XYZ file of C-alpha atoms in Angstrom:
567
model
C 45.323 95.353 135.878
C 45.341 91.761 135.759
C 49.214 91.820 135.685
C 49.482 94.079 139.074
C 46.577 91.460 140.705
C 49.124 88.752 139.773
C 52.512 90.545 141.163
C 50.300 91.392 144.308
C 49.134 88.083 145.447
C 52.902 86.788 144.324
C 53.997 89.146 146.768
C 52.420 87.612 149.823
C 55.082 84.995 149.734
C 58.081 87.187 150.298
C 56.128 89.700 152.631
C 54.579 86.707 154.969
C 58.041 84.780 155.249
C 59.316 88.174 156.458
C 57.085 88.668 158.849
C 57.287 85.042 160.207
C 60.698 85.784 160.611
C 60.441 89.280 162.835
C 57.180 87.524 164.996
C 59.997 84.881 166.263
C 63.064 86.130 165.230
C 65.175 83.570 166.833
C 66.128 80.066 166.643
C 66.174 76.790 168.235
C 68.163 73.371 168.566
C 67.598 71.539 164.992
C 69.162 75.010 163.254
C 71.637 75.313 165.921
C 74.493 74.052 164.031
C 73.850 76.322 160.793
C 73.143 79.242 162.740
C 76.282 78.631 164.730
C 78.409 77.739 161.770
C 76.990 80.834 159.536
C 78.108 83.234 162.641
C 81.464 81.644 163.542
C 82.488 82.365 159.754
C 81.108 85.835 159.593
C 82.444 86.761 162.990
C 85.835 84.749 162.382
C 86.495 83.927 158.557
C 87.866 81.107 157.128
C 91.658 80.423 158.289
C 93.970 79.444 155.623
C 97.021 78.772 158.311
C 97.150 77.297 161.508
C 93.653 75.937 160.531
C 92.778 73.440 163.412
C 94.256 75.823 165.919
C 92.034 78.674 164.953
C 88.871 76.664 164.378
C 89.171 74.638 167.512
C 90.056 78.480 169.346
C 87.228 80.222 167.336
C 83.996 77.967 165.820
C 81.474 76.226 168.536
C 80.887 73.418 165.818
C 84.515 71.456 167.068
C 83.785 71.935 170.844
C 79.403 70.952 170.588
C 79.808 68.402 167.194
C 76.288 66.649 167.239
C 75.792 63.383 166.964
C 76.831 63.425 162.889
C 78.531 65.848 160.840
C 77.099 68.468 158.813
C 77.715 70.262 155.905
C 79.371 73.998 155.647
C 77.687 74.283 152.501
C 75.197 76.241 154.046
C 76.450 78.123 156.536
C 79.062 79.196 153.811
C 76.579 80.274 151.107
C 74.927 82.326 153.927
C 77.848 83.795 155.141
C 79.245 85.168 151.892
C 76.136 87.053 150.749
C 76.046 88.466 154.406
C 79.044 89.113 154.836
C 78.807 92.750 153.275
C 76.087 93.367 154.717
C 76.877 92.686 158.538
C 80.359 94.974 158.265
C 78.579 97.508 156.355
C 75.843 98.068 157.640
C 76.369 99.553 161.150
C 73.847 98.214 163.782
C 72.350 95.427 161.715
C 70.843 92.810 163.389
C 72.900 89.894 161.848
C 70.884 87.493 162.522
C 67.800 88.648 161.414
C 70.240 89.591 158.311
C 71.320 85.677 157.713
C 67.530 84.401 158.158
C 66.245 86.803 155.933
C 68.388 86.226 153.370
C 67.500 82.379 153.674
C 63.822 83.088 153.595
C 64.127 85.129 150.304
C 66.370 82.995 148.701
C 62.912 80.171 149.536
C 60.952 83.105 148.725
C 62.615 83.369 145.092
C 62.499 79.337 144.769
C 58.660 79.804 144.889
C 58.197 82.283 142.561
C 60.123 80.949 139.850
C 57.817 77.643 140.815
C 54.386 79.631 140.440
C 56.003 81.158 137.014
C 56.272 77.534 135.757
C 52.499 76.664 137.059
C 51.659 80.251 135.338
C 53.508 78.884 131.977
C 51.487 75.410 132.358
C 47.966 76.036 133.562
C 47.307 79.677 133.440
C 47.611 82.634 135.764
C 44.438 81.818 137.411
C 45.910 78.353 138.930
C 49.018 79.810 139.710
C 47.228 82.462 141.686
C 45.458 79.676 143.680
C 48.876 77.925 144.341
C 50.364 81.386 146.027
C 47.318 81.395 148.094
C 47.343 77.923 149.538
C 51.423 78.230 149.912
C 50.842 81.623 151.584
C 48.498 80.219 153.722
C 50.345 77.400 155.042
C 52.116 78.119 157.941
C 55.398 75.667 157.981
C 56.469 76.745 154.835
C 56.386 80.577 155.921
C 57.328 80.047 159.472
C 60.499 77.853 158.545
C 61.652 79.407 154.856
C 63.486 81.652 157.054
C 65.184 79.039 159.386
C 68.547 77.170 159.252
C 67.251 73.889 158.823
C 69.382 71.790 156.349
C 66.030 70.976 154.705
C 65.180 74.437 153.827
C 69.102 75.125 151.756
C 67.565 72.225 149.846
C 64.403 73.322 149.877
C 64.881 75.916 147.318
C 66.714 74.207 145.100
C 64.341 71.404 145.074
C 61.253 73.865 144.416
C 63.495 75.386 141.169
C 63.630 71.453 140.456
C 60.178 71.146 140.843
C 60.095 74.085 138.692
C 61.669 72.035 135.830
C 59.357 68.819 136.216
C 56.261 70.499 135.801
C 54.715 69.213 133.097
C 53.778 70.921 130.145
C 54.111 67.572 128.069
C 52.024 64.358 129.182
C 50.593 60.818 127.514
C 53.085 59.183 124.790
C 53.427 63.102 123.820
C 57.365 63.219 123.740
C 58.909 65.879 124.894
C 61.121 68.433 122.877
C 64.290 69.101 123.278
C 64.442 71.801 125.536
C 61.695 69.856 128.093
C 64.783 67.028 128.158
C 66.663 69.272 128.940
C 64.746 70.291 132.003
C 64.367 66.990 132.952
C 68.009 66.351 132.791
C 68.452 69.793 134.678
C 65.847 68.609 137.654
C 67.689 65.333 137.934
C 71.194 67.179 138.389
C 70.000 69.704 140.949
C 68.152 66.855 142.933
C 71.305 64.740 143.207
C 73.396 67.584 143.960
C 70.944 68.675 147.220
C 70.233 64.756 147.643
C 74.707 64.278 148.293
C 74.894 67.530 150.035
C 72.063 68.540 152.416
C 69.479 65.730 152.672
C 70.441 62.133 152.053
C 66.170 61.209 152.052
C 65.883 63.296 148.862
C 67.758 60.262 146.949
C 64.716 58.520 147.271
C 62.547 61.389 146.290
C 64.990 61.641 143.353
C 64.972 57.948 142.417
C 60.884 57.953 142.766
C 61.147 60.608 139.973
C 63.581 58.708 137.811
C 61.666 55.819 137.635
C 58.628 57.580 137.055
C 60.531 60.071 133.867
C 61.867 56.459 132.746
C 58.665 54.603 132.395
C 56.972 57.498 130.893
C 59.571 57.908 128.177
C 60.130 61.257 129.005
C 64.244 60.358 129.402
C 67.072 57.744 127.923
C 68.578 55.837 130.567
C 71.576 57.679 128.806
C 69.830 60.985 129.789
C 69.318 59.529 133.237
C 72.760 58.055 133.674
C 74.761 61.002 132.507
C 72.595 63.750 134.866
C 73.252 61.634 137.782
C 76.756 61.456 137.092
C 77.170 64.945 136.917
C 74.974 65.778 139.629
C 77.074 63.368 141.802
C 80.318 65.226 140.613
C 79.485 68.461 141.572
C 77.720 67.230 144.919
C 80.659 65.374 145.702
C 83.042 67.471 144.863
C 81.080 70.786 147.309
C 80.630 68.658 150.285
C 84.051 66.589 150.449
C 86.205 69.749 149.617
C 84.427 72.140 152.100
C 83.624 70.180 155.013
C 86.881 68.172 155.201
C 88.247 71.785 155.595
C 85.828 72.874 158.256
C 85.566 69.448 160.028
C 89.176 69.068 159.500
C 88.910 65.290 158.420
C 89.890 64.280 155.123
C 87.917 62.557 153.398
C 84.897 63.918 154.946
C 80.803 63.020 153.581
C 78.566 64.057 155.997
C 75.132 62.814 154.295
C 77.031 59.594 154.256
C 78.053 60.050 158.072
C 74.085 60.719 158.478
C 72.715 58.129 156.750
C 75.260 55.302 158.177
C 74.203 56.539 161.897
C 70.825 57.246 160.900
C 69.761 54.395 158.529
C 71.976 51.458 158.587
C 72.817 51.801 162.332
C 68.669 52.566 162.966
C 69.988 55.195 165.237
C 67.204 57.784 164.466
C 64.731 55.679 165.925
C 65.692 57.043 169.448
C 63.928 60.348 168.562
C 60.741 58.347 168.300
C 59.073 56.021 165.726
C 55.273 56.939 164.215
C 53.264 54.076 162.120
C 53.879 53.238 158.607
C 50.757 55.966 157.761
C 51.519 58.954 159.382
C 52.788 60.854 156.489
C 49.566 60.197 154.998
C 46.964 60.975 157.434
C 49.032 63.291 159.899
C 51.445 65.114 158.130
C 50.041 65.615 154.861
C 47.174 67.278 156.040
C 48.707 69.463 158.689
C 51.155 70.559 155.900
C 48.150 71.687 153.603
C 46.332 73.194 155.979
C 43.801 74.209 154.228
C 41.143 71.499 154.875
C 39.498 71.938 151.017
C 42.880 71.275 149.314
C 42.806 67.770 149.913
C 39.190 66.733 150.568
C 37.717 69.024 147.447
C 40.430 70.082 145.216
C 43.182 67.521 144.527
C 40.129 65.136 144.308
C 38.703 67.523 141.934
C 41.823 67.746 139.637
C 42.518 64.031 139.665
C 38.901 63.483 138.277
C 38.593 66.178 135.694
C 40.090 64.716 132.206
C 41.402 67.531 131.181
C 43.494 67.848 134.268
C 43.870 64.004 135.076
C 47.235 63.440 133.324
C 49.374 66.436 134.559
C 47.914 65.958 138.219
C 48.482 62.128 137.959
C 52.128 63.607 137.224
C 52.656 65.731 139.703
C 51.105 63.657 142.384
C 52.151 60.150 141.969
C 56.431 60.332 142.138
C 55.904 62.286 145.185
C 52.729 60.289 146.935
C 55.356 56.972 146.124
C 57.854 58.718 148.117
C 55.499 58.935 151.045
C 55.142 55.061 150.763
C 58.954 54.292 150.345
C 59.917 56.777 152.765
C 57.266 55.550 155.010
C 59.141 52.472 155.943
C 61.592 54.151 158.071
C 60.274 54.113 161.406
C 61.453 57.330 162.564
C 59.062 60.194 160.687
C 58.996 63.702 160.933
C 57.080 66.458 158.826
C 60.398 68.262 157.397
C 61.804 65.274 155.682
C 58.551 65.624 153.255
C 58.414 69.216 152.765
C 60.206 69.298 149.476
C 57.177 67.425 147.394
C 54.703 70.024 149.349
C 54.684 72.799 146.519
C 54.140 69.949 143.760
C 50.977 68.749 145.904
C 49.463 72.876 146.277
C 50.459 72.882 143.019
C 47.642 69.827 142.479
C 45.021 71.456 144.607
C 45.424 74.688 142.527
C 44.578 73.081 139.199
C 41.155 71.838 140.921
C 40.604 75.105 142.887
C 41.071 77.039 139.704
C 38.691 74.716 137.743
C 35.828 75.316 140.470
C 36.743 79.458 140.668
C 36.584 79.560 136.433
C 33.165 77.610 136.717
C 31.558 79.302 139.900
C 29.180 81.181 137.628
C 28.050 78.282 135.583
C 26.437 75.665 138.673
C 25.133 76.342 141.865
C 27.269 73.541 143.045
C 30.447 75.628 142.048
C 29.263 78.723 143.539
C 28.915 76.959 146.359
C 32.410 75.576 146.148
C 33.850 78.700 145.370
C 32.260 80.458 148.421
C 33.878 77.473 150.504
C 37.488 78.267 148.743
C 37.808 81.933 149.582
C 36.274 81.274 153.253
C 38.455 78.028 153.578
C 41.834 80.318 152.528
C 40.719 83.351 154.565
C 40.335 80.657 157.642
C 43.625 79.175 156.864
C 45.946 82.460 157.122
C 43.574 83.236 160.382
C 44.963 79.627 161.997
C 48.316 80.472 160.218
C 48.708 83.477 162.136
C 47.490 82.287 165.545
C 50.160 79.718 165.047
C 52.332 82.247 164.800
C 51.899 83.982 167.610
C 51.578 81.284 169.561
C 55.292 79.570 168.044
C 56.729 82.813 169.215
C 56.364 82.120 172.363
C 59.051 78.714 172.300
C 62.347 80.813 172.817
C 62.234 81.746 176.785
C 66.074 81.330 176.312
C 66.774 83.599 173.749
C 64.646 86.195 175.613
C 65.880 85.428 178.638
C 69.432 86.358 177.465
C 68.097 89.764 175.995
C 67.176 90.360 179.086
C 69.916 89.965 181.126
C 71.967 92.093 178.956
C 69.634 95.108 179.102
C 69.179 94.671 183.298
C 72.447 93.460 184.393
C 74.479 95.356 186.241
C 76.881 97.024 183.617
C 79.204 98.741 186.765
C 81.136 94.962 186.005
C 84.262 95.025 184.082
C 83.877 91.081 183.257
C 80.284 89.571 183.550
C 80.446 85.748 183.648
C 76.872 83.570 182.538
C 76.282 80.100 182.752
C 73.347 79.090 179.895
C 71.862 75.364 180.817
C 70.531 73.007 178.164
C 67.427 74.495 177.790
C 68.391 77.731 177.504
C 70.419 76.886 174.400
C 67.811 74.873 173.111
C 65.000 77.513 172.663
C 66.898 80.399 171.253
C 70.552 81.349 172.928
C 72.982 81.553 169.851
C 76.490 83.062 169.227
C 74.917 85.689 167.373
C 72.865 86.931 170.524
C 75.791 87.146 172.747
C 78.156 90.490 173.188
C 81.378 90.225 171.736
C 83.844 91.968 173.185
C 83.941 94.579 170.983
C 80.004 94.986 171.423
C 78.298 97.132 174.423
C 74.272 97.100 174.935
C 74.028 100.387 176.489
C 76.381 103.469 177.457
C 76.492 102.027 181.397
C 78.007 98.794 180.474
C 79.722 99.661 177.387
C 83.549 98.377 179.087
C 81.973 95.432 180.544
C 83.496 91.900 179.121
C 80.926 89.017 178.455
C 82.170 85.802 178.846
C 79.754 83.018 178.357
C 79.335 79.364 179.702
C 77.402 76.242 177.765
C 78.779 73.395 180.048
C 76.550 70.617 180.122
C 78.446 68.085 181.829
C 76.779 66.688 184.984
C 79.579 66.281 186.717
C 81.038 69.353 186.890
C 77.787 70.902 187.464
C 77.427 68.666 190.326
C 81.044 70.831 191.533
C 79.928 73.476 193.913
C 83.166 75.242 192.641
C 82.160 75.337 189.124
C 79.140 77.957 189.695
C 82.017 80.704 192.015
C 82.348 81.997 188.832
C 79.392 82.953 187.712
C 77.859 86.250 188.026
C 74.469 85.123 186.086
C 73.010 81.841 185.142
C 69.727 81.136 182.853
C 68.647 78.082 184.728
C 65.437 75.762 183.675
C 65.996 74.391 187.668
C 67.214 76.651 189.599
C 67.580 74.505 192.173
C 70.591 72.722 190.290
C 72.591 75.911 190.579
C 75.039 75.609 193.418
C 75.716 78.244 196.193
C 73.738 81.549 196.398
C 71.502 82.919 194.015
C 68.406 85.156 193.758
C 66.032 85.083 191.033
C 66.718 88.535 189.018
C 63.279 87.427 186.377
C 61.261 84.613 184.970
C 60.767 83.886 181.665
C 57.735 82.122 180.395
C 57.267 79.627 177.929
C 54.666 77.659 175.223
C 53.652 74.500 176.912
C 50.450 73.858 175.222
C 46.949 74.794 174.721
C 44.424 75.655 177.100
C 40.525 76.205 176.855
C 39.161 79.860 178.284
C 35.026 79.528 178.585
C 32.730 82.284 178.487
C 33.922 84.869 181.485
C 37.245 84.452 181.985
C 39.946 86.615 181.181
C 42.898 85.940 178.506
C 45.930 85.360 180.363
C 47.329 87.494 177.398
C 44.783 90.250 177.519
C 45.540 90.487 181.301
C 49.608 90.590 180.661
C 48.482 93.653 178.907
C 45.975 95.324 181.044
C 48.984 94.885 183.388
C 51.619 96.760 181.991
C 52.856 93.341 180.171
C 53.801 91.929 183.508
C 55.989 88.930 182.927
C 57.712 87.127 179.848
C 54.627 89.676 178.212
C 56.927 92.540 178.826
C 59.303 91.081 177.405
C 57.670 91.154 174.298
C 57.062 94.544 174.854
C 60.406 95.135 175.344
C 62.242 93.281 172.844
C 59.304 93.255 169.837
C 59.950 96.719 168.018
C 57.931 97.261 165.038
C 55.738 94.585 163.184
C 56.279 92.310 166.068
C 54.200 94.469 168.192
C 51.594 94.747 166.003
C 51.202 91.359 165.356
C 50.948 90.350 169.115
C 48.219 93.432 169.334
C 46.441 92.268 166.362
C 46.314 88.999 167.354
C 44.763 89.876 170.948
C 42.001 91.984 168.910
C 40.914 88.930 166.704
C 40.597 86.958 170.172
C 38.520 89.767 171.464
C 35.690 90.094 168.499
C 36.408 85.637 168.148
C 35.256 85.637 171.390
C 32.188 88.167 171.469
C 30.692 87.613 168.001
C 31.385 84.444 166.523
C 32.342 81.580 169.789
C 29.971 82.876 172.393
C 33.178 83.794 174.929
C 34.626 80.546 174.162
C 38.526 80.327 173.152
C 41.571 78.481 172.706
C 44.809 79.821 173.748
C 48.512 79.386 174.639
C 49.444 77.969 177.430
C 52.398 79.598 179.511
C 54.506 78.357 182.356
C 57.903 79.453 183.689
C 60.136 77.996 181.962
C 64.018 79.755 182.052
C 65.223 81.496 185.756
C 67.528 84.303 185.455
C 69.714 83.799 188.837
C 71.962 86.799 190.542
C 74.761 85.696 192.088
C 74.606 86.507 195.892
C 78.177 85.710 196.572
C 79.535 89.597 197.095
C 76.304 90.470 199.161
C 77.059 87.218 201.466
C-alpha cells in the first residue's frame, strides 16, 4: 500500500505538466526560436548538400536570427525522438507532440530527483517534495515549453540528483559518492557551454563549495571540468556551425559577449540587487509555508542542519553572485528550485512525522495540507488565467476554420504581436495540409514582415487576403473586421453582484475570444475552463462573500477581410 501511495503522488508530476500543456497548448516569443527550429527540421530535415541554399529556402531561424545565436542542440534532440512519431502517427498534433515530449523528459528529471531525496531522507520527505513541486505552477506550466532553460533544466535536476547528500561533516565520501560528484560537475558544464551560460556560476558556486568541504581533489575537479567542457564544446560548435552556417560557431559565448560584457541585456529592464531574494524566490515556491515554516524548520533541527545547510547554501550564493547582474528574471534561477523544495520537504516531513506528538505540530501539520491544497487552487487559477496570453495563436485557428476555402491561394499578413503570443510554423497549413473538405485545394501562403517601411507601402497589403492585426488601423486599403480576439491584460476586482465576465461568455453561447475556447479546447481543456468557472461560483457564495478576482480581457488581435474584390 505504501508503495502505490508513493507511485501515486509521484504521478502528479507527469499528469499536471500534461495538463499545463493542453490548458495553453501554444507558445510565445522567448520559445520562438526552439519551437521554430524543432519544426523546420521535422518538416524539412537536415540537408547534407547545397546546405545554405536549402536552409536559407527552408528554416525561419536564417531569415528572423534574434539578437544572438542559439543552439540546435535542442531543437535537434526534440526533433529526432519526434520525428517517428509526427510521420507515423496520422493526424497528430505535432506540436503538442514536441512539448510533450519536453515536459516528460522534465517530468523524468524529477523523478529520478525525488528517488535520490527517497534514498536520502525517506519516502515520507520525498513525498512532501512532489507535493510542493506539483504545486508550483512555473515549473508545471513551463516543463513543457521550449525555453533553453528548461533542455537544461532536466539535466541539471539529474545533477541535482547526484549532489544530494547522503554524506556530510568531515564524513568522506566513498568512492562511488565521488563519483557522483564528478558526474554532477560534468553534466553541469556540459548544460553550462551549451544551453545556459549563467549556470557556470551555479556550477562554480558548487565547486567551491565540494572543494572546501573535501568532498573532491582539485584533480577530481579539474579533470570533470575538462571533460565536461569537451563534450559541451564539441555538441554546440559541431551542430550549430552547421545550422548557423558559421564556422566556428559558440552561441553561449555569442550570448554572454552581447549579454554580459557588452551589458546589452539591461535593455529588457534592470530589478535591484534583492529581487531574487524577496520576489522571485517566493513566487517560485509558492507555497507561502515552505519558506516562512519549513526551510526555517530544517535549517534549525540538528539532525537535518548539515544536509539542508548543503543543499541550500551553493545555490542561495548563486542568488548573491548572480544578483549583481542588473538585468534579473525568474527563469535564470529555476535550476536550484528543486534543491530548495527539496529543503522545505525535510522540515515539512519532520512536522507531518511529529503531528501526533505536540499540539504545536498538529497545528503545523493542519497548516501544511491546507497551505498545499491552497497552492494547487492558485496554481490552477494561474492556469487558466495564462491561457488566455495567445490571442495570436487563436486568432490564426480561427481564420483557418472561417475563411473562405472557395480560394485557390489564401495570402495572410501576421503583425508582431500576433507572432509574439502564439503564431508558429507548426500552426500554419502546409501545402500539403487542408483544415476542412471545402478548402482542402486552397494554398496558404503566409506573411511575418515587420519592417515599417514597407508596411508604410499601400502596395504591400494588395496582396493580402487576411491580416491578424493588433491596429487595424495600420493596415492599408480596405478591410473589414471578420473577428476579435481577446487577450490577458491583467487582473480585475468583481464585488458582491456583479457578473463574471467569464460566466457571462458562457451564459452567452461563449460569445467572443470565449468561443473560441469552445471551439478550439477539445477534451481536458474544456473541463478545466468549466471547472475553473465552478470554483469561482462556490469562492464567491461560500467562502468571499461575492467578492472575486479575475482576468482581465481586452481585444487584443483583429482578424481583417480584405474588401478589395467587393470594392
Amino acid at each position: 500500500m505504501r508503495r502505490l501511495i508513493d507511485a501515486s503522488i509521484a504521478l502528479l508530476v507527469p499528469l499536471l505538466i500534461v495538463l499545463h500543456l493542453y490548458v495553453a497548448p501554444y507558445t510565445k516569443v522567448e520559445e520562438s526560436f526552439n519551437i521554430q527550429a524543432t519544426h523546420d527540421i521535422i518538416t524539412y530535415g537536415v540537408p547534407f548538400q547545397n546546405t545554405n541554399a536549402y536552409l536559407e529556402a527552408h528554416y525561419d531561424h536564417l531569415s528572423f536570427p534574434g539578437s544572438v545565436p542559439r543552439t540546435f542542440l535542442g531543437p535537434l534532440a526534440l526533433a529526432g525522438v519526434a520525428w517517428p512519431f509526427a510521420w507515423l502517427v496520422e493526424g497528430v498534433d505535432k506540436q503538442i507532440l514536441v512539448r510533450a515530449i519536453l515536459g516528460l523528459y522534465n517530468a523524468f528529471s524529477i523523478l529520478v530527483f525525488r528517488n535520490g531525496i527517497a534514498h536520502a531522507f525517506g519516502s515520507d520527505t520525498a513525498n512532501w517534495y512532489i507535493l510542493f513541486q506539483a504545486s508550483q505552477f512555473h515549473v508545471m506550466y513551463y516543463a513543457s515549453r521550449t525555453l533553453p532553460n528548461f533542455f537544461a533544466f532536466g539535466i541539471s535536476t539529474i545533477a541535482f540528483r547526484s549532489l544530494t547528500p547522503s554524506y556530510v561533516g568531515s564524513m568522506k565520501p566513498p568512492w562511488r559518492g565521488v563519483q557522483e560528484y564528478r558526474k554532477a560537475l560534468v553534466m553541469l558544464t556540459v548544460i553550462g557551454v551549451t544551453f545556459r551560460s549563467e549556470i557556470a556560476i551555479l556550477l562554480g558556486c558548487h565547486t567551491a563549495w565540494l572543494l572546501f568541504n573535501k568532498r573532491l581533489s582539485p584533480t577530481d575537479i579539474v579533470t570533470s571540468g575538462v571533460l565536461g567542457l569537451a563534450i559541451g564544446l564539441g555538441l554546440t560548435v559541431s551542430v550549430d556551425s552547421f545550422f548557423w552556417q558559421k564556422i566556428p560557431l559558440w552561441p553561449e559565448l555569442s550570448g554572454f559577449v552581447f549579454n554580459i560584457l557588452k551589458g546589452r541585456s539591461a535593455e529588457w529592464g534592470t530589478s535591484p540587487f534583492h529581487y531574487y531574494f524577496t520576489s522571485a524566490f517566493p513566487r517560485l515556491l509558492l507555497n507561502p509555508l515552505t519558506w516562512q515554516v519549513c526551510i526555517p524548520m530544517a535549517l534549525t533541527i540538528p539532525a537535518l542542519r548539515d544536509r539542508a545547510f548543503d543543499m541550500l547554501v551553493p545555490n542561495m550564493v548563486f542568488f548573491a553572485v548572480y544578483s549583481l547582474q542588473p538585468h534579473k528574471e525568474w527563469r535564470f534561477i529555476i535550476y536550484v528550485l528543486p534543491s530548495l523544495t527539496a529543503v522545505a520537504a525535510m522540515g515539512a516531513s519532520w512536522i507531518w512525522t511529529r503531528r501526533t506528538k505536540s499540539f504545536i505540530y498538529r497545528v503545523l501539520a493542519v497548516g501544511l495540507v491546507a497551505s498545499t491544497l491552497g497552492t494547487f487552487a492558485v496554481s490552477l487559477g494561474m492556469l487558466v488565467v495564462s491561457s488566455f496570453n495567445y490571442p495570436g495563436a487563436e486568432a490564426l485557428n480561427y481564420l483557418h476554420a472561417h475563411a473562405d476555402g472557395s480560394q485557390n491561394v489564401i495570402n495572410v499578413h501576421m503583425d508582431t504581436l500576433s507572432c509574439m503570443t502564439g503564431v508558429t510554423r507548426f500552426l500554419q497549413i502546409a501545402s500539403s495540409q487542408n483544415t476542412s473538405a471545402s478548402n482542402r485545394h486552397t494554398l496558404w501562403l503566409y506573411d511575418k514582415t515587420e519592417n515599417e517601411t514597407q508596411l508604410l507601402y499601400p502596395g504591400f497589403w494588395e496582396k493580402f487576403d487576411y491580416a491578424l492585426a493588433e491596429r487595424p488601423e495600420k493596415a492599408i486599403g480596405g478591410w473589414e473586421i471578420l473577428h476579435t480576439i481577446d487577450g490577458f491584460t491583467g487582473v480585475q476586482l468583481l464585488r458582491p453582484g456583479e457578473t463574471s465576465r467569464h460566466k457571462m461568455s458562457v451564459d452567452t453561447s461563449l460569445t467572443q475570444s470565449h468561443q473560441m475556447i469552445e471551439d478550439l479546447w477539445p477534451g481536458v481543456r474544456n473541463v478545466v475552463y468549466h471547472s475553473w468557472l465552478q470554483v469561482e461560483d462556490v469562492m464567491r457564495e461560500r467562502v468571499t462573500g461575492g467578492w472575486w478576482v479575475q482576468a482581465k480581457l481586452e481585444p487584443q488581435i483583429r482578424i481583417l477581410r480584405s474588401t478589395k474584390e467587393s470594392a
